[in-house]
């Protein structure tokens, strides 16, 4: 009896695929046919059924292990993506906050510099010195 058992494979592009391969390493049933014989020996029939059940359960375990590995790999990859995005978000928020602070400083500087509209003689000395590089003595 040959069972087809799924396994995980990763393509060169990094995609995870579930492949189904013929697997002949599993224990074989004591009979070559899954049909129940007409034997009256109930112990023999019970052993045959037990073998069939064991094969099914073993195939199920292998299948579930492959599914578990696939789910585990994809869930942790998603966690990594989320963590990366969240980290980048924090860096971007910090950069935006710094830029907003810079804009506020430049706006205050522009407002100070607009004081020269009154004339250099009427503008505060510290504004002339700081923003225009002029030393004014009064």
mmCIF file of C-alpha atoms in Angstrom:
data_model
loop_
_atom_site.group_PDB
_atom_site.id
_atom_site.type_symbol
_atom_site.label_atom_id
_atom_site.label_comp_id
_atom_site.label_asym_id
_atom_site.label_seq_id
_atom_site.Cartn_x
_atom_site.Cartn_y
_atom_site.Cartn_z
ATOM 1 C CA UNK A 1 0.000 0.000 0.000
ATOM 2 C CA UNK A 2 1.471 3.373 -1.022
ATOM 3 C CA UNK A 3 0.317 6.463 0.847
ATOM 4 C CA UNK A 4 0.570 9.968 -0.533
ATOM 5 C CA UNK A 5 1.919 12.237 2.180
ATOM 6 C CA UNK A 6 2.180 16.018 1.915
ATOM 7 C CA UNK A 7 5.461 17.777 2.596
ATOM 8 C CA UNK A 8 6.647 21.372 2.612
ATOM 9 C CA UNK A 9 8.868 22.779 -0.087
ATOM 10 C CA UNK A 10 10.253 26.265 -0.635
ATOM 11 C CA UNK A 11 10.547 27.558 -4.189
ATOM 12 C CA UNK A 12 13.579 29.610 -5.326
ATOM 13 C CA UNK A 13 11.407 32.731 -5.031
ATOM 14 C CA UNK A 14 10.802 31.966 -1.345
ATOM 15 C CA UNK A 15 7.206 30.769 -1.657
ATOM 16 C CA UNK A 16 6.172 27.879 0.552
ATOM 17 C CA UNK A 17 4.386 25.059 -1.243
ATOM 18 C CA UNK A 18 2.665 21.944 -0.006
ATOM 19 C CA UNK A 19 3.749 18.955 -2.105
ATOM 20 C CA UNK A 20 2.240 15.502 -2.126
ATOM 21 C CA UNK A 21 4.754 12.696 -2.572
ATOM 22 C CA UNK A 22 4.372 8.941 -2.677
ATOM 23 C CA UNK A 23 5.663 7.629 0.598
ATOM 24 C CA UNK A 24 6.579 3.969 0.891
ATOM 25 C CA UNK A 25 8.395 4.068 4.238
ATOM 26 C CA UNK A 26 5.265 3.673 6.322
ATOM 27 C CA UNK A 27 4.598 0.243 7.767
ATOM 28 C CA UNK A 28 2.619 -1.919 5.413
ATOM 29 C CA UNK A 29 -0.581 -3.610 6.397
ATOM 30 C CA UNK A 30 -0.471 -7.319 7.132
ATOM 31 C CA UNK A 31 -2.723 -7.816 4.123
ATOM 32 C CA UNK A 32 -2.126 -6.703 0.587
ATOM 33 C CA UNK A 33 -5.755 -5.730 0.086
ATOM 34 C CA UNK A 34 -7.896 -3.413 2.192
ATOM 35 C CA UNK A 35 -10.853 -5.731 1.575
ATOM 36 C CA UNK A 36 -12.062 -7.721 4.530
ATOM 37 C CA UNK A 37 -11.659 -11.441 3.834
ATOM 38 C CA UNK A 38 -14.369 -13.936 4.538
ATOM 39 C CA UNK A 39 -12.282 -15.511 7.302
ATOM 40 C CA UNK A 40 -14.110 -16.440 10.432
ATOM 41 C CA UNK A 41 -11.045 -15.766 12.515
ATOM 42 C CA UNK A 42 -12.024 -12.538 14.312
ATOM 43 C CA UNK A 43 -8.566 -12.026 15.763
ATOM 44 C CA UNK A 44 -7.026 -11.906 12.266
ATOM 45 C CA UNK A 45 -9.698 -9.486 11.084
ATOM 46 C CA UNK A 46 -9.201 -7.354 14.178
ATOM 47 C CA UNK A 47 -5.452 -7.169 13.518
ATOM 48 C CA UNK A 48 -6.110 -6.211 9.893
ATOM 49 C CA UNK A 49 -8.458 -3.443 10.952
ATOM 50 C CA UNK A 50 -5.981 -2.259 13.569
ATOM 51 C CA UNK A 51 -3.242 -2.080 10.918
ATOM 52 C CA UNK A 52 -5.499 -0.092 8.589
ATOM 53 C CA UNK A 53 -6.450 2.291 11.390
ATOM 54 C CA UNK A 54 -2.794 2.743 12.346
ATOM 55 C CA UNK A 55 -1.900 3.538 8.740
ATOM 56 C CA UNK A 56 -4.681 6.086 8.495
ATOM 57 C CA UNK A 57 -3.706 7.673 11.795
ATOM 58 C CA UNK A 58 -0.041 7.774 10.815
ATOM 59 C CA UNK A 59 -0.918 9.400 7.472
ATOM 60 C CA UNK A 60 -3.110 11.887 9.320
ATOM 61 C CA UNK A 61 -0.293 12.733 11.729
ATOM 62 C CA UNK A 62 2.158 13.306 8.850
ATOM 63 C CA UNK A 63 -0.405 15.423 7.033
ATOM 64 C CA UNK A 64 -1.140 17.479 10.129
ATOM 65 C CA UNK A 65 2.558 17.907 10.863
ATOM 66 C CA UNK A 66 3.071 19.306 7.359
ATOM 67 C CA UNK A 67 0.092 21.613 7.758
ATOM 68 C CA UNK A 68 1.344 22.678 11.177
ATOM 69 C CA UNK A 69 4.821 23.464 9.797
ATOM 70 C CA UNK A 70 3.273 25.457 6.950
ATOM 71 C CA UNK A 71 1.036 27.419 9.324
ATOM 72 C CA UNK A 72 3.918 27.977 11.750
ATOM 73 C CA UNK A 73 6.229 29.255 9.020
ATOM 74 C CA UNK A 74 3.649 31.595 7.517
ATOM 75 C CA UNK A 75 2.443 32.916 10.879
ATOM 76 C CA UNK A 76 5.978 33.736 12.024
ATOM 77 C CA UNK A 77 6.735 35.332 8.645
ATOM 78 C CA UNK A 78 3.634 37.495 9.117
ATOM 79 C CA UNK A 79 4.785 38.425 12.631
ATOM 80 C CA UNK A 80 8.183 39.425 11.217
ATOM 81 C CA UNK A 81 6.494 41.571 8.539
ATOM 82 C CA UNK A 82 4.290 43.246 11.141
ATOM 83 C CA UNK A 83 7.231 43.913 13.460
ATOM 84 C CA UNK A 84 9.236 45.402 10.603
ATOM 85 C CA UNK A 85 6.377 47.668 9.553
ATOM 86 C CA UNK A 86 5.783 48.746 13.155
ATOM 87 C CA UNK A 87 9.474 49.546 13.640
ATOM 88 C CA UNK A 88 9.543 51.548 10.394
ATOM 89 C CA UNK A 89 6.372 53.333 11.497
ATOM 90 C CA UNK A 90 8.065 54.436 14.718
ATOM 91 C CA UNK A 91 11.073 55.742 12.779
ATOM 92 C CA UNK A 92 8.809 57.587 10.340
ATOM 93 C CA UNK A 93 6.766 59.135 13.159
ATOM 94 C CA UNK A 94 9.968 60.333 14.788
ATOM 95 C CA UNK A 95 11.190 61.837 11.494
ATOM 96 C CA UNK A 96 7.843 63.549 10.900
ATOM 97 C CA UNK A 97 7.834 64.915 14.450
ATOM 98 C CA UNK A 98 11.351 66.304 13.969
ATOM 99 C CA UNK A 99 10.306 67.878 10.670
ATOM 100 C CA UNK A 100 7.241 69.484 12.283
ATOM 101 C CA UNK A 101 9.470 70.944 15.032
ATOM 102 C CA UNK A 102 11.846 72.279 12.363
ATOM 103 C CA UNK A 103 8.945 73.886 10.471
ATOM 104 C CA UNK A 104 7.757 75.582 13.680
ATOM 105 C CA UNK A 105 11.274 76.947 14.354
ATOM 106 C CA UNK A 106 11.577 78.242 10.800
ATOM 107 C CA UNK A 107 8.138 79.889 11.024
ATOM 108 C CA UNK A 108 9.148 81.676 14.276
ATOM 109 C CA UNK A 109 12.372 82.770 12.594
ATOM 110 C CA UNK A 110 10.424 84.120 9.596
ATOM 111 C CA UNK A 111 8.051 86.028 11.917
ATOM 112 C CA UNK A 112 11.070 87.540 13.708
ATOM 113 C CA UNK A 113 12.658 88.498 10.380
ATOM 114 C CA UNK A 114 9.425 90.162 9.232
ATOM 115 C CA UNK A 115 9.970 92.729 11.993
ATOM 116 C CA UNK A 116 12.350 94.535 9.609
ATOM 117 C CA UNK A 117 9.247 95.774 7.769
ATOM 118 C CA UNK A 118 9.148 98.502 10.412
ATOM 119 C CA UNK A 119 12.664 99.430 9.389
ATOM 120 C CA UNK A 120 16.021 98.269 10.677
ATOM 121 C CA UNK A 121 16.085 101.142 13.148
ATOM 122 C CA UNK A 122 12.872 99.982 14.808
ATOM 123 C CA UNK A 123 13.723 96.265 14.861
ATOM 124 C CA UNK A 124 15.075 94.706 18.037
ATOM 125 C CA UNK A 125 18.879 94.452 18.114
ATOM 126 C CA UNK A 126 18.853 90.734 18.908
ATOM 127 C CA UNK A 127 16.722 90.023 15.790
ATOM 128 C CA UNK A 128 19.101 92.039 13.604
ATOM 129 C CA UNK A 129 22.104 90.301 15.083
ATOM 130 C CA UNK A 130 20.685 86.743 15.074
ATOM 131 C CA UNK A 131 18.954 86.745 11.701
ATOM 132 C CA UNK A 132 20.766 89.417 9.688
ATOM 133 C CA UNK A 133 24.229 89.336 11.241
ATOM 134 C CA UNK A 134 24.104 93.077 11.997
ATOM 135 C CA UNK A 135 25.661 94.666 15.071
ATOM 136 C CA UNK A 136 23.698 97.761 15.856
ATOM 137 C CA UNK A 137 24.729 100.199 18.537
ATOM 138 C CA UNK A 138 22.101 102.532 20.033
#
